[in-house]
CSV table of C-alpha atoms and ligand atoms in Angstrom, one decimal:
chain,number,residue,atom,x,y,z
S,1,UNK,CA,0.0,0.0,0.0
S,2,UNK,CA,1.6,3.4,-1.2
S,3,UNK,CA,-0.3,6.6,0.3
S,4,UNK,CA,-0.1,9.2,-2.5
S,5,UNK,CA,0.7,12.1,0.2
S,6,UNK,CA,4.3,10.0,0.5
S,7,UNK,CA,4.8,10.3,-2.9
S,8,UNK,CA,4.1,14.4,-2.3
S,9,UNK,CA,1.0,14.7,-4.3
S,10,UNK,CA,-2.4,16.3,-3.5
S,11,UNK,CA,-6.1,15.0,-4.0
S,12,UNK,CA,-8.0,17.4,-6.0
S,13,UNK,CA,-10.0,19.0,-3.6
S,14,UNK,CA,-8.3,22.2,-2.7
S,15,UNK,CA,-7.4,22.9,-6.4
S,16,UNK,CA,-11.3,22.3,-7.5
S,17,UNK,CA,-12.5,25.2,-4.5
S,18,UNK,CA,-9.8,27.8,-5.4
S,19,UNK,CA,-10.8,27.0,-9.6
S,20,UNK,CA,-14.8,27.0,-8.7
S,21,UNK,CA,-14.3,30.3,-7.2
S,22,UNK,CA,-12.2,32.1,-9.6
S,23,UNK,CA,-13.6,31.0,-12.5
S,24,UNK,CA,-10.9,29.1,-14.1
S,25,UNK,CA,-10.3,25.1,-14.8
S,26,UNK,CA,-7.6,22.6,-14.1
S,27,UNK,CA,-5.8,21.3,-16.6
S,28,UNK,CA,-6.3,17.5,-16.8
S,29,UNK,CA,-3.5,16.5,-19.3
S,30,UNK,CA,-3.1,12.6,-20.3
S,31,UNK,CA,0.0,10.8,-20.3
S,32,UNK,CA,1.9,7.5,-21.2
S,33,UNK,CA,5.3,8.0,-21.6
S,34,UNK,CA,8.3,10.0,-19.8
S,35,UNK,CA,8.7,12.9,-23.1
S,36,UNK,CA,4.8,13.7,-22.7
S,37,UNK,CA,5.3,13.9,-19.0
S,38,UNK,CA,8.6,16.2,-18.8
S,39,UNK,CA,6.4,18.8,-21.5
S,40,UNK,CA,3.3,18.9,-18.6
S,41,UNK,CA,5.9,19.6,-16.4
S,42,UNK,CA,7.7,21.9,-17.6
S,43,UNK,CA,4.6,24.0,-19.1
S,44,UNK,CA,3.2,23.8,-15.8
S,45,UNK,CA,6.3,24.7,-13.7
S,46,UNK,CA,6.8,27.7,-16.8
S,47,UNK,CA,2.8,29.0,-15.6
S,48,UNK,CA,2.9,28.3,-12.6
S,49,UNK,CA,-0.1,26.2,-12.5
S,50,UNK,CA,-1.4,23.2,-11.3
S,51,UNK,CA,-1.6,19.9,-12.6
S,52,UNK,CA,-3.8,16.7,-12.8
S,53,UNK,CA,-1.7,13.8,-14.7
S,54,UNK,CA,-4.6,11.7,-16.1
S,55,UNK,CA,-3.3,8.0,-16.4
S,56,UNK,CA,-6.3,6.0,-18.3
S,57,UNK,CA,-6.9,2.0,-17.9
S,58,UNK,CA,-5.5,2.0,-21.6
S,59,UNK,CA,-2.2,4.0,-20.5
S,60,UNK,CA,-1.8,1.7,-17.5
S,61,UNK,CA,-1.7,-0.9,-20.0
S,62,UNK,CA,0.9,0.3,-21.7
S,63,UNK,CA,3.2,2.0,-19.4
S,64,UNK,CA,3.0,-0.2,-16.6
S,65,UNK,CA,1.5,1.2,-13.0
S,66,UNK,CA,3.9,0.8,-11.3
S,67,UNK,CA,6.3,2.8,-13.8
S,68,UNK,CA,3.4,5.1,-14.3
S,69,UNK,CA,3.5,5.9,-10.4
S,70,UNK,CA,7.3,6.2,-10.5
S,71,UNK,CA,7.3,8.5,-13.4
S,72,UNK,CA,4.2,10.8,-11.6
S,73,UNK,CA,6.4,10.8,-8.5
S,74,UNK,CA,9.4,11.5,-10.3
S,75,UNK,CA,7.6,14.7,-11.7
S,76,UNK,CA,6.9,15.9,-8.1
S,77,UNK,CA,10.8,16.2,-7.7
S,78,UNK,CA,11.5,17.1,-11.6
S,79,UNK,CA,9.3,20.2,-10.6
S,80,UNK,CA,10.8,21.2,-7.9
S,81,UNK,CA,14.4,21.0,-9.7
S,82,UNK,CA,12.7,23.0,-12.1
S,83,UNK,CA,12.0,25.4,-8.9
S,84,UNK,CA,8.4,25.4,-8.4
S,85,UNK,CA,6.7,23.1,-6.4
S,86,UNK,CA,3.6,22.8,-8.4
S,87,UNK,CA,0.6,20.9,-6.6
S,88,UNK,CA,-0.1,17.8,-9.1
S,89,UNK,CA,-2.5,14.9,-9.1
S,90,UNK,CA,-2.5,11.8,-10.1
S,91,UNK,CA,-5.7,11.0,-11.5
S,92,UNK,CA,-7.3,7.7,-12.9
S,93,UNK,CA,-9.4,8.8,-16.0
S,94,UNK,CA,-12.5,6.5,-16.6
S,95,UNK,CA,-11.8,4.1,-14.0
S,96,UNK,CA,-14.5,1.3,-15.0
S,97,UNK,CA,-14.4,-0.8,-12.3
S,98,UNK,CA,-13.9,-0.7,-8.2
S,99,UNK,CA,-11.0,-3.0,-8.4
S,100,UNK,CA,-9.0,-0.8,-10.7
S,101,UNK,CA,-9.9,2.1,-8.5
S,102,UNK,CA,-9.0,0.2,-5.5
S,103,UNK,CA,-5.8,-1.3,-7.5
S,104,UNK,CA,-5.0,2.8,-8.3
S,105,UNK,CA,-5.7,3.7,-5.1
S,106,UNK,CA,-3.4,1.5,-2.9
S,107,UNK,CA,-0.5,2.5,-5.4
S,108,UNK,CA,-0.7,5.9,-5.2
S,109,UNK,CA,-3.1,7.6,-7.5
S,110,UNK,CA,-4.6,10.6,-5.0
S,111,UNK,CA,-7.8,10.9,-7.5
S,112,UNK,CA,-9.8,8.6,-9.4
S,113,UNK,CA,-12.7,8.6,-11.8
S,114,UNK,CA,-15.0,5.6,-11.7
S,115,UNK,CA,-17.3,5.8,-15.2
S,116,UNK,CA,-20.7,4.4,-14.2
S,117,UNK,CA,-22.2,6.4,-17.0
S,118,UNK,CA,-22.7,3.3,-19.1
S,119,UNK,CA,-24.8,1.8,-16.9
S,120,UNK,CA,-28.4,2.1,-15.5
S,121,UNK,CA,-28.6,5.1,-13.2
S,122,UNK,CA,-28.7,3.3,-9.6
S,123,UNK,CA,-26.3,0.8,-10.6
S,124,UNK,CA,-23.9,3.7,-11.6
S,125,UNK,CA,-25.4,5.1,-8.2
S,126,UNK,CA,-24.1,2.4,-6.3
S,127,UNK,CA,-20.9,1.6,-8.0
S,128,UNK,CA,-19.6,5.1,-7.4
S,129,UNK,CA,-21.0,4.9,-3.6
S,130,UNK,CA,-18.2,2.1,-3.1
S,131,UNK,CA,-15.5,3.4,-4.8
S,132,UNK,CA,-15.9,6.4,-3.3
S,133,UNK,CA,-16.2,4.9,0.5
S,134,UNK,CA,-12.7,3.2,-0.1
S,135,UNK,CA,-11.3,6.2,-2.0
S,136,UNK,CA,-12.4,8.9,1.0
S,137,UNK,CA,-11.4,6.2,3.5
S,138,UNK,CA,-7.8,7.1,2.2
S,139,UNK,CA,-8.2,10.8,1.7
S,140,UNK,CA,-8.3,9.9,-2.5
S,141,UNK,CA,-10.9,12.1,-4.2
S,142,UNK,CA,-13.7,11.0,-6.9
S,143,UNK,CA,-15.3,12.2,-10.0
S,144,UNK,CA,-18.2,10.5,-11.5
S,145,UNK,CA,-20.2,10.8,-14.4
S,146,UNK,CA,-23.8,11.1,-15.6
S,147,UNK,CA,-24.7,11.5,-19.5
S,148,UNK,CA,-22.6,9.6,-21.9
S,149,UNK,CA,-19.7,11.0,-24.4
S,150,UNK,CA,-19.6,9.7,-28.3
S,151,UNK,CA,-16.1,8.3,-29.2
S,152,UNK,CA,-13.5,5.8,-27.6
S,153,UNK,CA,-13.8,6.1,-23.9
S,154,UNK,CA,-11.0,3.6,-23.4
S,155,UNK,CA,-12.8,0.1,-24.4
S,156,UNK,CA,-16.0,1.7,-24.5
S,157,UNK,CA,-17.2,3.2,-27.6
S,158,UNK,CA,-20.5,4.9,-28.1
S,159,UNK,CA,-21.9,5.9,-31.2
S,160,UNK,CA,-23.5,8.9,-30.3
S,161,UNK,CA,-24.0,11.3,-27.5
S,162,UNK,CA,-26.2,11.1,-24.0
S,163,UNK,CA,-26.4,14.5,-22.3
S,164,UNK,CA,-26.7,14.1,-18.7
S,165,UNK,CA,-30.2,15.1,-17.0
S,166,UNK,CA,-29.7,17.9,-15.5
S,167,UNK,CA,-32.8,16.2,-13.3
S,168,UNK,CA,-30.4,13.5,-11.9
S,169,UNK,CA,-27.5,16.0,-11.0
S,170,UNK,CA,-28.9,16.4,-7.5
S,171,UNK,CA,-29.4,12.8,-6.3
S,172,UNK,CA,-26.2,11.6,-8.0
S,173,UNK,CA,-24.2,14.0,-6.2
S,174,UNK,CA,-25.8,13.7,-2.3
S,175,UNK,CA,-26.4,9.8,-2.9
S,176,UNK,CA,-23.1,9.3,-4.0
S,177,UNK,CA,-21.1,11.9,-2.5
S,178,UNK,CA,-18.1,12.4,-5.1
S,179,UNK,CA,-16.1,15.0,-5.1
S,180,UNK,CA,-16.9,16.6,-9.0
S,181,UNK,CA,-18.9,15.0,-12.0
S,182,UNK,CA,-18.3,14.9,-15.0
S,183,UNK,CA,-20.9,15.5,-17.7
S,184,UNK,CA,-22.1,15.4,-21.5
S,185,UNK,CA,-23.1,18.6,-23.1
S,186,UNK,CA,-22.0,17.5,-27.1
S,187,UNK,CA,-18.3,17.1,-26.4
S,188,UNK,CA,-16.9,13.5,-27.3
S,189,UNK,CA,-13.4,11.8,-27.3
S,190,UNK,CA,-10.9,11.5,-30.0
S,191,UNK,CA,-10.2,13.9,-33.5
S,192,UNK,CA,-13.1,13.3,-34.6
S,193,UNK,CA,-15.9,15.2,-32.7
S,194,UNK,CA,-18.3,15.8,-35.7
S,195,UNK,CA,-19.3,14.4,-38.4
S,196,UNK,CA,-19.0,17.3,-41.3
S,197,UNK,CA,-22.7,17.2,-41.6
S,198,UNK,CA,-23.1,18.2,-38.3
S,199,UNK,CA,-21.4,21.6,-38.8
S,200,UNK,CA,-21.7,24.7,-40.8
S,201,UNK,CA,-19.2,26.4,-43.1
S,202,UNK,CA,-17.9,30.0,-42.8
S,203,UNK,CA,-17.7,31.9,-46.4
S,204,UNK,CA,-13.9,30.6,-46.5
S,205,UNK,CA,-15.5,26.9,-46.6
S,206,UNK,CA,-14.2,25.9,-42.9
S,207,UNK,CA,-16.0,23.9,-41.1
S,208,UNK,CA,-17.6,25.2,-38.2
S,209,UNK,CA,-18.9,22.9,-35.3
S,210,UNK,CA,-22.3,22.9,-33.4
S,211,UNK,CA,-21.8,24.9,-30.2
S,212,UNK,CA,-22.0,23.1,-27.0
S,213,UNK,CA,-24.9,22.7,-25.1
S,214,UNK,CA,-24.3,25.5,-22.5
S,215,UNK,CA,-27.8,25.4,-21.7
S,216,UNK,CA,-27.5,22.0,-20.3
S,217,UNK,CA,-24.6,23.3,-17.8
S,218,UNK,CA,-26.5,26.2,-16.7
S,219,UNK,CA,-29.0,24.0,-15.8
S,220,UNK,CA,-26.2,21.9,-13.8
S,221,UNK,CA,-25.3,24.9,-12.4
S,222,UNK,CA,-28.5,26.2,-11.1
S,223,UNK,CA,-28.7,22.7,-9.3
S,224,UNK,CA,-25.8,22.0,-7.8
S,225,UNK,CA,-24.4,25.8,-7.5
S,226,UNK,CA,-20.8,25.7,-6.6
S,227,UNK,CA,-20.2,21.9,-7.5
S,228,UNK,CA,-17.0,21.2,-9.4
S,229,UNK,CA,-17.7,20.2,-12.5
S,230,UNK,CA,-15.4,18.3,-15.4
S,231,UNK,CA,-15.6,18.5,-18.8
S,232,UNK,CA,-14.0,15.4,-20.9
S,233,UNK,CA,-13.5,15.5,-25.0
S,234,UNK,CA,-12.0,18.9,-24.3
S,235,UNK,CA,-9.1,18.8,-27.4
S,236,UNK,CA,-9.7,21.5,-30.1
S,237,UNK,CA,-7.9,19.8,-32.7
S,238,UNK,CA,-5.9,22.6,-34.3
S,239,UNK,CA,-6.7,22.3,-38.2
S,240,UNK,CA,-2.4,23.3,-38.4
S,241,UNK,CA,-1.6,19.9,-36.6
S,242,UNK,CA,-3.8,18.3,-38.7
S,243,UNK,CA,-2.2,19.4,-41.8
S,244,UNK,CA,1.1,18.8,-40.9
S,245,UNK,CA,0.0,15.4,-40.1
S,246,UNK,CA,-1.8,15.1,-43.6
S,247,UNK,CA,1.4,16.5,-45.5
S,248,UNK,CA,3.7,14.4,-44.0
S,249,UNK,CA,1.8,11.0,-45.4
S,250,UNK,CA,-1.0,11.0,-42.6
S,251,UNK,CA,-4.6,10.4,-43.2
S,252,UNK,CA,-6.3,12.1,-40.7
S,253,UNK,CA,-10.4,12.8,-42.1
S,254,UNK,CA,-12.7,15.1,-41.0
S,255,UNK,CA,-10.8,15.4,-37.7
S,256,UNK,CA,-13.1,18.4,-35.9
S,257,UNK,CA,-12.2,19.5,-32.2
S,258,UNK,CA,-14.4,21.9,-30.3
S,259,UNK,CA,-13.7,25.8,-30.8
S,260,UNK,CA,-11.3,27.4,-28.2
S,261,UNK,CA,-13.9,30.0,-27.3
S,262,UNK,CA,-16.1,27.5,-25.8
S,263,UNK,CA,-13.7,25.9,-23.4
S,264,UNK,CA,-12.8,29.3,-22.8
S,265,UNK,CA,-16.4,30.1,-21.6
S,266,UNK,CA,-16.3,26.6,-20.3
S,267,UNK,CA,-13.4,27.0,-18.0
S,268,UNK,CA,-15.2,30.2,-16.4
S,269,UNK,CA,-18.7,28.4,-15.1
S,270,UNK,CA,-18.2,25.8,-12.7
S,271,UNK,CA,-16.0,23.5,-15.1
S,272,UNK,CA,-12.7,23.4,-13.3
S,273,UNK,CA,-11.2,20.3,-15.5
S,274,UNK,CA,-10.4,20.2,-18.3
S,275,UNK,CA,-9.4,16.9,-20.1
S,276,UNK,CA,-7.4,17.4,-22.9
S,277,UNK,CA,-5.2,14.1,-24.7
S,278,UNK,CA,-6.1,13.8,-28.2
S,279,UNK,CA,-4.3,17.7,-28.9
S,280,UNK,CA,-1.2,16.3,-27.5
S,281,UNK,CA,-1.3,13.2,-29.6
S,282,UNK,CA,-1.8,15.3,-33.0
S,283,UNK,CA,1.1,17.8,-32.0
S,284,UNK,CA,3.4,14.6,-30.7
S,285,UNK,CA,2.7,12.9,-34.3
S,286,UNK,CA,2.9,16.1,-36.5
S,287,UNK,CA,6.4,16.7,-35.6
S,288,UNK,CA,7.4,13.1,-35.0
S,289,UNK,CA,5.7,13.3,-39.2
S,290,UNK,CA,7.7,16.2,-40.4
S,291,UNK,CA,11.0,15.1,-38.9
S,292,UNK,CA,11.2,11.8,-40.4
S,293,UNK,CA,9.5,13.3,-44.0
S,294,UNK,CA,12.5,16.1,-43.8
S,295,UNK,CA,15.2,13.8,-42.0
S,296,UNK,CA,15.1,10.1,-43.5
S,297,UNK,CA,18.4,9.5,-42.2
S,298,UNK,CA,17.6,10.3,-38.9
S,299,UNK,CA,17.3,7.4,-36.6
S,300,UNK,CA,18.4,8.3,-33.0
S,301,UNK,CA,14.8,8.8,-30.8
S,302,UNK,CA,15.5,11.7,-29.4
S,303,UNK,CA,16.4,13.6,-33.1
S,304,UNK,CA,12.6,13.1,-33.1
S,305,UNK,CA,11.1,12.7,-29.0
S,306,UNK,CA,13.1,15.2,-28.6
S,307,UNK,CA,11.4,18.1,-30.8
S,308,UNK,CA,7.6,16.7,-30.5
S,309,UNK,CA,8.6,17.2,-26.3
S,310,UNK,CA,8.9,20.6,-27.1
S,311,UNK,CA,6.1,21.0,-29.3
S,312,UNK,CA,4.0,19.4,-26.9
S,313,UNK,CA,5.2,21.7,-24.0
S,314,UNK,CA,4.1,24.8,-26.2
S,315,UNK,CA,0.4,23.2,-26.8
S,316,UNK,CA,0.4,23.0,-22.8
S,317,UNK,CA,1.6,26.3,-22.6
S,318,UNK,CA,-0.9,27.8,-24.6
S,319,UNK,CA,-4.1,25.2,-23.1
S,320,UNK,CA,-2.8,27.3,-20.0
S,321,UNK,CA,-2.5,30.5,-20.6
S,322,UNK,CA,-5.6,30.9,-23.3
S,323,UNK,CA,-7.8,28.8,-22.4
S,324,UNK,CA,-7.9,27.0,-19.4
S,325,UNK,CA,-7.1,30.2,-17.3
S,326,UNK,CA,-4.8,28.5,-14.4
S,327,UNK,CA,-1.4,29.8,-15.2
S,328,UNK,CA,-0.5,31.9,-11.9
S,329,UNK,CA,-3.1,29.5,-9.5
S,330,UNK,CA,-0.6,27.5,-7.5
O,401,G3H,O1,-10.8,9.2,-22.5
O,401,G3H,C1,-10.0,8.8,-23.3
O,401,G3H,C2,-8.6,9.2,-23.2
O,401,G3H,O2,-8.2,10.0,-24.3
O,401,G3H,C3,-7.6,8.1,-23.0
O,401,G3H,O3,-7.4,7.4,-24.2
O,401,G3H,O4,-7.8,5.0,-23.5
O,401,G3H,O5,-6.6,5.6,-25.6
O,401,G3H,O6,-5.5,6.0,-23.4
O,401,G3H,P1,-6.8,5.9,-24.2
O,402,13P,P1,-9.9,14.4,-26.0
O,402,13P,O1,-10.0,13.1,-26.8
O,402,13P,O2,-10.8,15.4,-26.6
O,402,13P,O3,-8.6,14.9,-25.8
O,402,13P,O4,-10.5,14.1,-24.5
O,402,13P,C1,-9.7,13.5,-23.5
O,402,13P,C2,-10.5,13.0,-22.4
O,402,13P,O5,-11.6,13.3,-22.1
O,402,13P,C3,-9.8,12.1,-21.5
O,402,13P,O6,-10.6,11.6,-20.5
O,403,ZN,ZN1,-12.7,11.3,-21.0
């Protein structure tokens, strides 16, 4: 059993309060490797704000949890070195089941999601009841969820989007008693939000995608004033990465990310995270892409980790400071 507050980590209670109240969100950046981590780091450590390092059941996979705790603890220090301690988080995105959040919990993760929002409502009621009486037991915090996202969650994949009932907001949150909930208001995972057909075109032909359903979080809002609130399928996919991608032999299609503006607006109601990964793996692979297209005889990894680290740090940098509104908050 490894407590996360040995590891020098912090649950995610105190950042949500501070965020709720000054209208900005928490940046809850994906990782899976050690060059994605150092660019979170360093971006953060840069704005001085703080971090949630989202590890997902996929990632965990891949990575290794025990490695994956290593590394998140090895960023505690690496910030530090950097000089700023920045509070950070490590956070299991779309737990599915109370083992894994158990199996998270006792190696050091001080946050977990547990993603009921597949299931009827009072089973996902009482699933997230139990992981978060184990998780609190342990001073670990909780999101939940209610309304379901299109796209890949992890092994999950719906086809289209359930927004979440504003009706059932209330008696999720006091049965259950997480600690912030994440909800569907039109945002879904991956590089491909929309289908073109959902959006319009502005007179220079780009596409222009359906604005989110603001109405659905004010009527959140209105019930559960105050309560953090987390906002997942948050990447804008930046039509630039996407082109480098497509010149340098890709074949990314119709890849549609939701406008800046609106996380912006987002980020000042009661959303204070923000879950951005599929950003990070378009800048990673555009300039992994254009190094190998402009470099063939290149074959050292860090010739090309190297450069997409730094790319990736600017994307942070500029989630931070332009939209997410948390550079300065630690
Ligand atoms: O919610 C989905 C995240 O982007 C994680 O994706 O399951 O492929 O690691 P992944
Ligand atoms: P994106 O695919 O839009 O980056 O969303 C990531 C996410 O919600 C992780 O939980
Ligand atoms: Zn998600």
């Amino acid at each position: 059993m490894v407590n996360y507050k040995n590891l020098g980590l912090v649950n995610s209670r105190a950042l949500f309060e501070r965020a709720t109240k000054e209208n900005y969100a928490i940046p809850a950046f994906n990782f899976n490797n050690m060059e994605q981590l150092q660019a979170i780091i360093q971006a953060c450590v840069e704005e001085s704000s703080p971090v949630i390092l989202q590890v997902s059941s996929g990632a965990r996979k891949y990575a290794n949890q025990t490695i994956l705790r290593y590394l998140a603890q090895g960023a505690v220090e690496y910030a530090k070195e950097l000089g700023k301690a920045i509070p950070i988080v490590l956070h299991l995105d779309h737990g599915d089941t109370f083992d894994l959040c158990k199996s998270c919990i006792d190696f050091g993760f001080s946050s977990v999601m547990i993603d009921g929002s597949h299931f009827p409502y009072d089973e996902n009621v009482k699933l997230t009841c139990k992981v978060v009486e184990y998780a609190h037991h342990h001073g670990v915090t909780v999101e939940g969820e209610l309304g379901v996202l299109a796209g890949i969650e992890d092994d999950v994949s719906a086809k289209s989007n359930t927004y979440t009932k504003p009706e059932e907001v209330e008696d999720f949150v006091s049965k259950t008693n997480v600690d912030s909930l994440a909800i569907s208001i039109g945002t879904s995972h991956g590089a491909n939000k929309f289908k073109p057909e959902q959006c319009t075109r502005n007179n220079k032909g780009i596409l222009i995608p359906p604005i989110l359903r603001f109405d659905i979080l004010e009527a959140v809002e209105k019930r559960i004033p105050g309560f953090p609130i987390v906002l997942h399928g948050a990447s804008s996919v930046p039509q630039i990465q996407v082109e480098i991608i497509n010149n340098n032999g890709g074949k990314l299609k119709d890849a549609i990310g939701i406008p800046e503006e609106q996380l912006r607006k987002a980020a000042r109601s009661s959303v204070c995270k923000i879950n951005i990964d599929s950003d990070g793996r378009l800048v990673m692979t555009a300039a992994i892409r254009s190094i190998f297209n402009t470099n063939p005889e290149w074959f050292d990894p860090r010739q090309y980790l190297g450069p997409a680290r730094e790319s990736l740090k600017d994307l942070y940098k500029h989630k931070i400071t332009h939209v997410l509104g948390s550079a300065g908050k630690i």
